[in-house]
Amino acid sequence: MPERWLAPKNIPGDQATGAYVCNWMTTCVVIDLAKHIIASNSADLIFNYDLARPVDQEIMTVYNIRCGSYNIVATVTSDPATAHRWVCEIINLHRNHAYRQRCLLVGLGVQWVSRHAATLQLCVGSNCLIFQLHHADHCPNVLRSFLVDQNVIRVALWDNAIGAMLWGSPHALWVGRVGDVRRAAYALMRCGRGATMGQLAQEILGIPGMQMDEAVACSDWEDQELTFQQVEYACHAVALPLLMALELRLWEYFL
């Protein structure tokens, strides 16, 4: 019998990795909530097994989000242990390269309600964490440290209000240095000072149609179960600035 790992709810099969996951050597079997096999080839699945653990209740949902031609694995959770594990895996993955050289780029963002952060989003490479601050009983220390780690360059379409909202969250989070992608785009490419995310994605990355939906931006980010549209929005909000920072070689300005 397969081990029970994860059970996302109300998510189309092409938007989530599945309900139950079993890993036997190199073969992965995904079973939906009705216990029908829907996939059996691990190469066809986007799932980070190291970020999962056997549990008796749902602790996270994993999505495959398209960002232009890129695939982003988005982990949505309010579980501090899952957030802890995600950060540790990222540091271990990059420890001998970008992290050691103090140039690990991390997309940073928040979604808020009433001027305080309801979610914290981080994106490194093709992995995104959406940590539901509003529902988390605490913030793991490793995540707090990651937000101020001098080996990390956090990048965003920065607004000082983001830092204020994180500090004003129930967990009072402090953020270290942040590279402002919009300011860098203006300095290096003469993009408009007030350029939107969609405009910058088009100009810097050549990705059209990435306008951020205002209706989703104003939705309820304190909801326990975020919609796919919310997850997609939150993921794009950090993945796009990260991709732009990589294209602009933003780390060179911090070394």
Coordinates of N, CA and C in Angstrom, one line a residue:
M1 N 0.8 -1.2 0.0 CA 0.0 0.0 0.0 C 0.9 1.2 0.0
P2 N 0.5 2.2 -0.8 CA 1.3 3.5 -0.8 C 1.1 4.3 0.4
E3 N 2.2 5.0 0.8 CA 2.1 6.0 1.9 C 1.2 7.1 1.5
R4 N 0.5 7.7 2.5 CA -0.3 8.8 2.2 C 0.5 10.1 2.5
W5 N 0.5 11.0 1.5 CA 1.3 12.2 1.6 C 0.5 13.4 1.6
L6 N -0.3 13.7 0.6 CA -0.8 15.0 0.4 C -2.2 14.9 -0.3
A7 N -3.1 15.7 0.1 CA -4.4 15.7 -0.5 C -5.0 17.0 -0.8
P8 N -4.6 17.6 -2.0 CA -5.2 18.9 -2.4 C -6.7 18.8 -2.6
K9 N -7.4 19.9 -2.5 CA -8.8 19.8 -2.7 C -9.2 20.7 -3.9
N10 N -10.2 20.2 -4.6 CA -10.9 21.0 -5.6 C -9.9 21.7 -6.6
I11 N -8.9 20.9 -7.0 CA -7.9 21.4 -8.0 C -8.0 20.5 -9.2
P12 N -8.1 21.1 -10.4 CA -8.1 20.3 -11.6 C -6.8 19.5 -11.7
G13 N -6.8 18.3 -12.3 CA -5.6 17.5 -12.4 C -4.4 18.1 -13.1
D14 N -4.7 19.1 -14.0 CA -3.6 19.7 -14.7 C -3.0 20.9 -14.0
Q15 N -3.5 21.2 -12.8 CA -3.1 22.3 -12.0 C -2.4 21.9 -10.7
A16 N -2.6 20.7 -10.3 CA -2.0 20.2 -9.0 C -1.3 18.9 -9.3
T17 N -0.4 18.5 -8.4 CA 0.3 17.3 -8.7 C -0.5 16.0 -8.4
G18 N -1.6 16.1 -7.7 CA -2.4 15.0 -7.4 C -2.7 14.9 -5.9
A19 N -3.4 13.9 -5.5 CA -3.9 13.8 -4.2 C -3.0 12.9 -3.3
Y20 N -2.6 11.7 -3.8 CA -1.8 10.8 -3.0 C -0.6 10.5 -3.8
V21 N 0.6 10.5 -3.2 CA 1.8 10.2 -3.9 C 2.6 9.1 -3.3
C22 N 3.0 8.2 -4.1 CA 3.9 7.1 -3.6 C 5.1 7.0 -4.4
N23 N 6.3 7.0 -3.7 CA 7.5 6.9 -4.4 C 8.2 5.6 -4.2
W24 N 8.2 4.7 -5.1 CA 8.9 3.4 -5.0 C 10.1 3.5 -5.9
M25 N 11.3 3.6 -5.4 CA 12.5 3.7 -6.2 C 12.3 4.9 -7.2
T26 N 12.3 4.6 -8.5 CA 12.2 5.7 -9.5 C 10.8 5.8 -10.1
T27 N 9.9 5.0 -9.6 CA 8.5 5.0 -10.1 C 7.6 5.8 -9.1
C28 N 6.8 6.7 -9.7 CA 5.9 7.4 -8.8 C 4.5 7.2 -9.3
V29 N 3.6 6.9 -8.4 CA 2.2 6.7 -8.7 C 1.4 7.8 -8.1
V30 N 0.5 8.5 -8.8 CA -0.3 9.5 -8.3 C -1.7 9.0 -8.4
I31 N -2.4 9.1 -7.2 CA -3.8 8.6 -7.2 C -4.7 9.8 -6.8
D32 N -5.8 10.0 -7.5 CA -6.7 11.2 -7.1 C -7.5 10.8 -6.0
L33 N -8.4 11.7 -5.6 CA -9.2 11.5 -4.4 C -10.2 10.4 -4.5
A34 N -10.5 10.0 -5.8 CA -11.4 8.9 -6.0 C -10.6 7.6 -6.1
K35 N -9.3 7.7 -5.8 CA -8.3 6.5 -5.8 C -8.2 5.9 -7.2
H36 N -8.3 6.7 -8.3 CA -8.0 6.2 -9.6 C -6.6 6.7 -10.0
I37 N -5.9 5.8 -10.6 CA -4.5 6.2 -11.0 C -4.6 7.1 -12.2
I38 N -3.9 8.3 -12.1 CA -4.0 9.3 -13.2 C -2.6 9.5 -13.8
A39 N -1.5 9.0 -13.2 CA -0.2 9.1 -13.8 C 0.7 8.1 -13.1
S40 N 1.7 7.7 -13.8 CA 2.6 6.7 -13.2 C 4.1 6.9 -13.7
N41 N 4.4 8.0 -14.2 CA 5.7 8.3 -14.7 C 6.3 9.5 -14.0
S42 N 7.3 9.3 -13.1 CA 7.8 10.4 -12.3 C 8.3 11.6 -13.2
A43 N 8.8 11.3 -14.4 CA 9.3 12.3 -15.3 C 8.2 13.3 -15.7
D44 N 6.9 12.8 -15.7 CA 5.8 13.7 -16.1 C 5.3 14.5 -15.0
L45 N 5.8 14.4 -13.8 CA 5.3 15.1 -12.6 C 6.2 16.1 -12.2
I46 N 5.7 17.2 -11.7 CA 6.5 18.2 -11.1 C 6.2 18.2 -9.6
F47 N 7.1 17.6 -8.8 CA 6.8 17.5 -7.4 C 8.1 17.3 -6.7
N48 N 8.3 18.1 -5.7 CA 9.6 18.0 -4.9 C 9.3 17.1 -3.7
Y49 N 9.8 15.9 -3.8 CA 9.5 14.9 -2.7 C 10.2 15.4 -1.4
D50 N 11.3 16.1 -1.5 CA 12.0 16.4 -0.3 C 11.2 17.5 0.5
L51 N 10.2 18.1 -0.1 CA 9.4 19.1 0.6 C 8.2 18.5 1.2
A52 N 8.0 17.2 1.1 CA 6.8 16.5 1.6 C 7.2 15.6 2.7
R53 N 6.2 15.2 3.5 CA 6.4 14.2 4.5 C 5.1 13.6 4.9
P54 N 5.1 12.3 5.3 CA 3.9 11.6 5.7 C 3.2 12.4 6.8
V55 N 1.9 12.6 6.6 CA 1.1 13.4 7.6 C -0.3 12.8 7.7
D56 N -1.0 13.1 8.8 CA -2.3 12.7 9.0 C -3.3 13.7 8.5
Q57 N -2.9 14.9 8.2 CA -3.7 15.9 7.7 C -3.0 16.7 6.6
E58 N -3.8 17.4 5.9 CA -3.1 18.2 4.8 C -2.3 19.3 5.4
I59 N -1.1 19.5 4.9 CA -0.2 20.5 5.3 C 0.2 21.5 4.2
M60 N 0.0 21.0 3.0 CA 0.4 21.9 1.9 C -0.2 21.4 0.6
T61 N -0.3 22.3 -0.4 CA -0.7 22.0 -1.7 C 0.4 22.4 -2.7
V62 N 0.7 21.6 -3.7 CA 1.7 21.9 -4.6 C 1.1 22.1 -6.0
Y63 N 1.4 23.2 -6.6 CA 0.9 23.6 -7.9 C 2.0 23.7 -9.0
N64 N 1.6 23.4 -10.2 CA 2.5 23.7 -11.3 C 2.0 24.9 -12.0
I65 N 2.8 26.0 -11.9 CA 2.4 27.3 -12.5 C 3.2 27.7 -13.7
R66 N 2.5 28.0 -14.7 CA 3.2 28.5 -15.9 C 3.5 30.0 -15.8
C67 N 4.7 30.3 -16.2 CA 5.2 31.7 -16.2 C 5.9 32.0 -17.5
G68 N 5.1 32.4 -18.5 CA 5.7 32.4 -19.9 C 6.0 31.0 -20.3
S69 N 7.3 30.7 -20.7 CA 7.7 29.4 -21.0 C 8.3 28.6 -19.9
Y70 N 8.2 29.2 -18.7 CA 8.8 28.6 -17.5 C 7.8 27.8 -16.7
N71 N 8.2 26.8 -16.0 CA 7.3 26.1 -15.1 C 7.8 26.4 -13.7
I72 N 6.9 26.8 -12.8 CA 7.3 27.1 -11.4 C 6.5 26.1 -10.5
V73 N 7.2 25.5 -9.6 CA 6.6 24.6 -8.6 C 6.2 25.5 -7.4
A74 N 4.9 25.7 -7.1 CA 4.5 26.6 -6.0 C 4.0 25.7 -4.9
T75 N 4.6 25.9 -3.7 CA 4.1 25.2 -2.5 C 3.4 26.1 -1.6
V76 N 2.1 25.8 -1.4 CA 1.3 26.7 -0.6 C 1.0 26.0 0.8
T77 N 1.4 26.7 1.9 CA 1.2 26.1 3.2 C 1.1 27.2 4.3
S78 N 0.6 26.8 5.4 CA 0.6 27.6 6.6 C 1.4 26.8 7.7
D79 N 1.9 25.7 7.3 CA 2.7 24.8 8.3 C 4.1 25.3 8.4
P80 N 4.5 25.8 9.6 CA 5.9 26.2 9.8 C 6.9 25.2 9.5
A81 N 6.7 23.9 9.8 CA 7.7 22.9 9.5 C 7.9 22.7 8.0
T82 N 6.8 22.9 7.2 CA 7.0 22.8 5.8 C 7.8 24.0 5.2
A83 N 7.5 25.2 5.8 CA 8.3 26.4 5.4 C 9.7 26.2 5.8
H84 N 10.0 25.7 7.0 CA 11.3 25.4 7.4 C 12.1 24.5 6.5
R85 N 11.4 23.4 6.1 CA 12.0 22.5 5.2 C 12.3 23.1 3.8
W86 N 11.4 23.9 3.3 CA 11.6 24.5 2.0 C 12.8 25.4 2.0
V87 N 13.0 26.2 3.0 CA 14.1 27.1 3.1 C 15.4 26.3 3.2
C88 N 15.4 25.3 4.0 CA 16.6 24.4 4.2 C 17.0 23.7 2.9
E89 N 16.0 23.2 2.2 CA 16.3 22.6 0.9 C 16.9 23.6 -0.1
I90 N 16.4 24.8 -0.1 CA 16.9 25.8 -1.0 C 18.4 26.1 -0.7
I91 N 18.6 26.4 0.6 CA 20.0 26.7 1.0 C 21.0 25.5 0.7
N92 N 20.5 24.3 1.0 CA 21.4 23.2 0.7 C 21.7 23.0 -0.8
L93 N 20.6 23.3 -1.6 CA 20.8 23.1 -3.0 C 21.8 24.1 -3.6
H94 N 21.8 25.3 -3.0 CA 22.7 26.4 -3.6 C 23.9 26.7 -2.7
R95 N 24.1 25.9 -1.7 CA 25.2 26.2 -0.7 C 26.6 26.3 -1.3
N96 N 26.9 25.5 -2.3 CA 28.2 25.4 -2.8 C 28.4 26.4 -4.0
H97 N 27.4 27.1 -4.4 CA 27.5 28.0 -5.6 C 27.0 29.4 -5.2
A98 N 25.8 29.8 -5.6 CA 25.4 31.2 -5.4 C 25.3 31.6 -4.0
Y99 N 24.9 30.7 -3.1 CA 24.8 31.0 -1.7 C 26.1 31.4 -1.1
R100 N 27.1 30.5 -1.4 CA 28.5 30.7 -0.8 C 29.1 32.0 -1.4
Q101 N 28.7 32.4 -2.6 CA 29.3 33.6 -3.3 C 28.4 34.8 -2.9
R102 N 27.5 34.6 -2.1 CA 26.6 35.7 -1.6 C 25.9 36.4 -2.7
C103 N 25.4 35.6 -3.7 CA 24.7 36.2 -4.8 C 23.5 35.4 -5.2
L104 N 22.9 34.7 -4.2 CA 21.7 33.9 -4.4 C 20.5 34.9 -4.5
L105 N 19.9 34.9 -5.7 CA 18.7 35.8 -6.0 C 17.4 35.1 -5.5
V106 N 16.6 35.8 -4.8 CA 15.4 35.3 -4.3 C 14.2 36.3 -4.6
G107 N 13.2 35.9 -5.3 CA 12.1 36.7 -5.5 C 11.3 36.9 -4.2
L108 N 10.9 38.1 -3.9 CA 10.2 38.3 -2.6 C 8.9 39.1 -2.9
G109 N 7.9 38.7 -2.2 CA 6.6 39.4 -2.3 C 5.7 39.1 -1.2
V110 N 4.6 39.9 -1.1 CA 3.6 39.7 -0.1 C 2.2 39.9 -0.8
Q111 N 1.2 39.3 -0.2 CA -0.2 39.7 -0.5 C -0.8 40.1 0.8
W112 N -1.6 41.1 0.8 CA -2.0 41.7 2.0 C -3.5 42.0 2.1
V113 N -4.0 42.2 3.4 CA -5.3 42.6 3.7 C -5.2 43.6 4.8
S114 N -5.8 44.7 4.6 CA -5.9 45.8 5.6 C -4.4 46.2 6.0
R115 N -3.6 46.3 5.0 CA -2.2 46.9 5.1 C -1.3 46.0 6.0
H116 N -1.7 44.7 6.2 CA -0.7 43.8 6.8 C -0.6 42.5 5.9
A117 N 0.6 41.9 5.9 CA 0.8 40.8 5.0 C 0.0 39.6 5.5
A118 N -0.7 39.0 4.5 CA -1.5 37.8 4.8 C -0.6 36.6 4.3
T119 N 0.2 36.8 3.2 CA 1.0 35.7 2.7 C 2.4 36.3 2.5
L120 N 3.4 35.5 2.6 CA 4.8 35.8 2.2 C 5.1 34.8 1.1
Q121 N 5.7 35.4 0.0 CA 6.1 34.6 -1.2 C 7.6 34.7 -1.4
L122 N 8.2 33.6 -1.6 CA 9.6 33.5 -2.0 C 9.7 32.6 -3.2
C123 N 10.7 33.0 -4.1 CA 10.9 32.2 -5.3 C 12.4 32.1 -5.6
V124 N 12.9 30.9 -5.7 CA 14.3 30.6 -6.0 C 14.3 29.6 -7.1
G125 N 14.9 29.9 -8.3 CA 14.9 29.0 -9.4 C 13.5 28.7 -9.8
S126 N 13.2 27.4 -9.9 CA 11.8 27.1 -10.3 C 10.9 26.7 -9.1
N127 N 11.3 27.1 -7.9 CA 10.6 26.7 -6.7 C 10.0 28.0 -6.0
C128 N 8.8 28.0 -5.7 CA 8.1 29.1 -5.0 C 7.4 28.6 -3.8
L129 N 7.6 29.4 -2.7 CA 6.9 29.1 -1.4 C 5.9 30.2 -1.2
I130 N 4.6 29.9 -0.9 CA 3.6 30.8 -0.5 C 3.2 30.4 0.9
F131 N 3.7 31.2 1.8 CA 3.5 30.9 3.3 C 2.4 31.7 3.8
Q132 N 1.4 31.1 4.3 CA 0.1 31.8 4.7 C 0.3 32.3 6.1
L133 N 0.9 33.5 6.2 CA 1.2 34.1 7.5 C 0.0 34.2 8.4
H134 N -1.2 34.5 7.8 CA -2.4 34.7 8.6 C -2.8 33.4 9.4
H135 N -2.5 32.3 8.8 CA -2.9 31.0 9.4 C -1.8 30.3 10.1
A136 N -0.6 30.8 10.0 CA 0.6 30.1 10.7 C 0.6 30.4 12.2
D137 N 0.8 29.4 13.0 CA 0.9 29.7 14.4 C 2.2 30.4 14.8
H138 N 3.2 30.2 14.0 CA 4.5 30.9 14.2 C 5.3 30.9 12.9
C139 N 6.3 31.7 12.9 CA 7.2 31.7 11.7 C 8.5 31.0 12.1
P140 N 9.0 30.0 11.4 CA 10.2 29.3 11.8 C 11.4 30.2 11.7
N141 N 12.3 30.0 12.7 CA 13.5 30.9 12.8 C 14.3 30.8 11.5
V142 N 14.4 29.7 10.8 CA 15.2 29.6 9.6 C 14.6 30.5 8.5
L143 N 13.3 30.7 8.5 CA 12.7 31.6 7.5 C 13.0 33.1 7.9
R144 N 13.0 33.4 9.2 CA 13.3 34.7 9.7 C 14.8 35.0 9.3
S145 N 15.6 34.1 9.5 CA 17.1 34.3 9.2 C 17.3 34.5 7.7
F146 N 16.5 33.7 6.9 CA 16.6 33.8 5.4 C 16.2 35.2 4.9
L147 N 15.3 35.8 5.6 CA 14.8 37.1 5.2 C 15.9 38.2 5.4
V148 N 16.8 37.9 6.3 CA 17.9 38.9 6.5 C 19.3 38.4 6.2
D149 N 19.4 37.2 5.6 CA 20.6 36.6 5.3 C 21.4 37.4 4.3
Q150 N 22.7 37.7 4.7 CA 23.5 38.6 3.8 C 24.0 37.8 2.6
N151 N 23.9 36.5 2.6 CA 24.3 35.7 1.4 C 23.2 35.7 0.3
V152 N 22.0 36.3 0.7 CA 20.9 36.3 -0.2 C 20.6 37.7 -0.7
I153 N 20.2 37.8 -2.0 CA 19.8 39.1 -2.5 C 18.3 38.9 -2.9
R154 N 17.5 39.5 -2.0 CA 16.0 39.5 -2.3 C 15.7 40.5 -3.4
V155 N 14.9 40.1 -4.3 CA 14.5 41.1 -5.4 C 13.0 41.2 -5.5
A156 N 12.6 42.4 -5.9 CA 11.1 42.6 -6.0 C 10.9 43.9 -6.8
L157 N 9.7 44.1 -7.2 CA 9.3 45.5 -7.6 C 9.0 46.2 -6.3
W158 N 10.1 46.7 -5.7 CA 10.1 47.0 -4.3 C 9.2 48.3 -4.0
D159 N 8.6 48.2 -2.9 CA 7.8 49.3 -2.3 C 8.1 49.2 -0.8
N160 N 8.5 50.3 -0.2 CA 8.7 50.3 1.2 C 7.6 49.8 2.1
A161 N 6.4 49.9 1.5 CA 5.2 49.4 2.2 C 5.3 47.9 2.4
I162 N 6.0 47.1 1.5 CA 6.1 45.7 1.7 C 6.8 45.4 3.0
G163 N 7.9 46.1 3.3 CA 8.6 45.9 4.5 C 7.7 46.2 5.7
A164 N 7.0 47.3 5.6 CA 6.1 47.7 6.7 C 5.0 46.7 6.9
M165 N 4.5 46.1 5.8 CA 3.4 45.1 6.0 C 3.9 43.8 6.6
L166 N 5.2 43.4 6.3 CA 5.7 42.3 6.9 C 6.0 42.5 8.4
W167 N 6.5 43.7 8.7 CA 6.8 44.0 10.1 C 5.5 44.1 10.9
G168 N 4.4 44.6 10.2 CA 3.1 44.7 10.8 C 2.3 43.4 10.9
S169 N 2.8 42.3 10.3 CA 2.1 41.1 10.3 C 2.2 40.5 11.8
P170 N 1.3 39.5 12.1 CA 1.4 38.9 13.4 C 2.7 38.4 13.8
H171 N 3.6 38.1 12.9 CA 4.9 37.5 13.2 C 6.0 38.5 13.2
A172 N 5.7 39.8 12.9 CA 6.7 40.9 12.9 C 8.0 40.5 12.2
L173 N 7.9 40.3 10.9 CA 9.1 39.9 10.1 C 9.9 41.1 9.6
W174 N 11.2 40.9 9.7 CA 12.1 42.0 9.2 C 12.8 41.5 8.0
V175 N 13.0 42.4 7.0 CA 13.6 42.0 5.7 C 14.9 42.7 5.5
G176 N 16.0 42.0 5.1 CA 17.3 42.6 4.8 C 17.3 43.3 3.4
R177 N 18.5 43.4 2.8 CA 18.6 44.1 1.5 C 17.7 43.5 0.4
V178 N 17.1 44.5 -0.3 CA 16.2 44.1 -1.4 C 16.7 44.8 -2.7
G179 N 16.8 44.1 -3.8 CA 17.1 44.8 -5.1 C 15.8 45.2 -5.7
D180 N 15.7 46.4 -6.1 CA 14.5 46.9 -6.7 C 14.6 46.7 -8.2
V181 N 13.9 45.8 -8.8 CA 13.9 45.4 -10.2 C 13.5 46.6 -11.0
R182 N 12.5 47.3 -10.6 CA 12.0 48.4 -11.4 C 13.0 49.5 -11.5
R183 N 13.7 49.8 -10.4 CA 14.8 50.8 -10.5 C 15.9 50.4 -11.4
A184 N 16.3 49.1 -11.2 CA 17.4 48.6 -12.1 C 17.0 48.6 -13.5
A185 N 15.8 48.3 -13.8 CA 15.3 48.3 -15.2 C 15.4 49.7 -15.8
Y186 N 15.1 50.7 -15.0 CA 15.2 52.1 -15.5 C 16.6 52.5 -15.7
A187 N 17.5 52.1 -14.8 CA 18.9 52.5 -14.9 C 19.6 51.8 -16.1
L188 N 19.3 50.5 -16.3 CA 20.0 49.7 -17.3 C 19.3 49.7 -18.7
M189 N 18.0 49.8 -18.7 CA 17.3 49.7 -19.9 C 16.4 50.8 -20.3
R190 N 16.4 51.8 -19.4 CA 15.6 53.0 -19.5 C 14.1 52.7 -19.6
C191 N 13.7 51.6 -18.9 CA 12.3 51.3 -18.8 C 11.6 52.4 -17.9
G192 N 10.3 52.5 -18.1 CA 9.6 53.6 -17.4 C 9.7 53.4 -15.9
R193 N 9.9 54.5 -15.2 CA 10.0 54.5 -13.7 C 8.7 53.9 -13.1
G194 N 7.6 54.1 -13.7 CA 6.4 53.6 -13.2 C 5.8 52.4 -14.0
A195 N 6.7 51.7 -14.6 CA 6.3 50.5 -15.5 C 5.7 49.4 -14.6
T196 N 4.6 48.8 -15.1 CA 3.9 47.8 -14.4 C 4.7 46.5 -14.6
M197 N 4.3 45.5 -13.8 CA 4.9 44.1 -13.9 C 4.7 43.6 -15.3
G198 N 3.5 43.8 -15.9 CA 3.3 43.3 -17.3 C 4.2 44.0 -18.3
Q199 N 4.4 45.3 -18.2 CA 5.2 46.0 -19.1 C 6.7 45.6 -19.0
L200 N 7.2 45.4 -17.7 CA 8.5 45.0 -17.5 C 8.8 43.6 -18.0
A201 N 7.8 42.7 -17.8 CA 7.9 41.3 -18.3 C 8.1 41.3 -19.9
Q202 N 7.3 42.2 -20.5 CA 7.4 42.3 -22.0 C 8.7 42.9 -22.4
E203 N 9.2 44.0 -21.8 CA 10.4 44.7 -22.2 C 11.7 43.9 -21.8
I204 N 11.7 43.3 -20.7 CA 12.9 42.6 -20.2 C 13.0 41.2 -20.6
L205 N 11.9 40.5 -20.5 CA 11.9 39.0 -20.7 C 11.3 38.6 -22.0
G206 N 10.6 39.6 -22.7 CA 9.9 39.2 -23.9 C 8.7 38.3 -23.7
I207 N 8.1 38.4 -22.5 CA 6.9 37.6 -22.2 C 5.7 38.5 -22.3
P208 N 4.8 38.3 -23.2 CA 3.6 39.1 -23.3 C 2.5 38.6 -22.5
G209 N 1.5 39.5 -22.3 CA 0.3 39.1 -21.6 C 0.4 38.8 -20.1
M210 N 1.4 39.4 -19.4 CA 1.6 39.0 -18.0 C 1.0 40.1 -17.1
Q211 N 0.0 40.8 -17.5 CA -0.6 41.8 -16.7 C -1.2 41.2 -15.5
M212 N -1.1 41.8 -14.3 CA -1.6 41.3 -13.1 C -3.0 41.7 -12.9
D213 N -3.9 40.7 -12.6 CA -5.3 40.9 -12.5 C -5.7 41.7 -11.2
E214 N -6.2 42.9 -11.3 CA -6.5 43.7 -10.2 C -7.6 43.0 -9.3
A215 N -8.5 42.3 -9.9 CA -9.6 41.7 -9.1 C -9.0 40.6 -8.2
V216 N -8.0 39.9 -8.7 CA -7.3 38.8 -7.9 C -6.5 39.5 -6.8
A217 N -5.8 40.6 -7.2 CA -5.0 41.3 -6.2 C -5.9 41.8 -5.0
C218 N -7.1 42.1 -5.2 CA -8.0 42.6 -4.2 C -8.8 41.6 -3.5
S219 N -8.6 40.3 -3.8 CA -9.4 39.2 -3.3 C -9.0 38.9 -1.8
D220 N -9.6 38.0 -1.2 CA -9.4 37.7 0.2 C -8.2 36.7 0.3
W221 N -7.0 37.3 0.7 CA -5.8 36.6 0.9 C -5.7 35.9 2.3
E222 N -6.7 36.1 3.1 CA -6.7 35.5 4.4 C -7.5 34.2 4.4
D223 N -8.1 33.9 3.2 CA -8.8 32.6 3.1 C -7.9 31.4 3.3
Q224 N -8.4 30.4 4.0 CA -7.6 29.3 4.3 C -7.2 28.5 3.0
E225 N -8.1 28.4 2.1 CA -7.9 27.7 0.8 C -7.8 28.7 -0.3
L226 N -6.6 29.1 -0.7 CA -6.5 30.0 -1.8 C -7.0 29.4 -3.2
T227 N -7.5 30.2 -4.0 CA -8.0 29.7 -5.3 C -6.7 29.5 -6.2
F228 N -6.9 28.8 -7.3 CA -5.8 28.6 -8.2 C -5.4 30.0 -8.8
Q229 N -6.4 30.9 -9.1 CA -6.0 32.2 -9.6 C -5.2 33.0 -8.6
Q230 N -5.5 32.8 -7.3 CA -4.7 33.5 -6.3 C -3.3 33.0 -6.2
V231 N -3.2 31.7 -6.3 CA -1.8 31.0 -6.3 C -1.0 31.5 -7.5
E232 N -1.7 31.5 -8.6 CA -1.0 31.9 -9.9 C -0.5 33.3 -9.8
Y233 N -1.4 34.2 -9.3 CA -1.0 35.6 -9.1 C 0.1 35.8 -8.1
A234 N 0.1 35.1 -7.0 CA 1.1 35.2 -6.0 C 2.5 34.7 -6.5
C235 N 2.4 33.6 -7.3 CA 3.6 33.0 -7.8 C 4.2 34.0 -8.9
H236 N 3.4 34.5 -9.8 CA 3.9 35.5 -10.8 C 4.5 36.7 -10.1
A237 N 3.9 37.1 -9.0 CA 4.4 38.3 -8.3 C 5.8 38.2 -7.9
V238 N 6.3 37.0 -7.7 CA 7.7 36.8 -7.2 C 8.6 36.2 -8.3
A239 N 8.0 35.3 -9.1 CA 8.8 34.6 -10.2 C 9.2 35.6 -11.3
L240 N 8.3 36.5 -11.6 CA 8.7 37.5 -12.7 C 9.8 38.4 -12.3
P241 N 9.8 39.1 -11.1 CA 10.9 39.9 -10.7 C 12.2 39.1 -10.6
L242 N 12.1 37.8 -10.2 CA 13.3 37.0 -10.1 C 13.9 36.8 -11.5
L243 N 13.0 36.4 -12.5 CA 13.5 36.2 -13.8 C 14.1 37.5 -14.4
M244 N 13.5 38.6 -14.1 CA 14.0 39.9 -14.6 C 15.4 40.2 -14.0
A245 N 15.5 39.9 -12.7 CA 16.8 40.2 -12.0 C 17.9 39.3 -12.6
L246 N 17.6 38.1 -12.9 CA 18.5 37.2 -13.6 C 18.9 37.8 -14.9
E247 N 17.9 38.2 -15.7 CA 18.2 38.8 -17.0 C 19.1 40.0 -16.9
L248 N 18.8 40.9 -15.9 CA 19.6 42.1 -15.7 C 20.9 41.9 -15.0
R249 N 21.2 40.6 -14.5 CA 22.4 40.3 -13.8 C 22.5 41.2 -12.5
L250 N 21.4 41.3 -11.8 CA 21.3 42.2 -10.7 C 22.3 41.9 -9.6
W251 N 22.7 40.7 -9.5 CA 23.6 40.3 -8.4 C 24.9 41.1 -8.5
E252 N 25.3 41.5 -9.7 CA 26.6 42.2 -9.9 C 26.6 43.5 -9.2
Y253 N 25.5 44.1 -8.9 CA 25.4 45.4 -8.2 C 25.5 45.2 -6.7
F254 N 25.5 44.0 -6.2 CA 25.6 43.8 -4.8 C 26.9 43.2 -4.3
L255 N 27.7 42.8 -5.3 CA 29.0 42.2 -4.9 C 30.1 43.2 -4.6

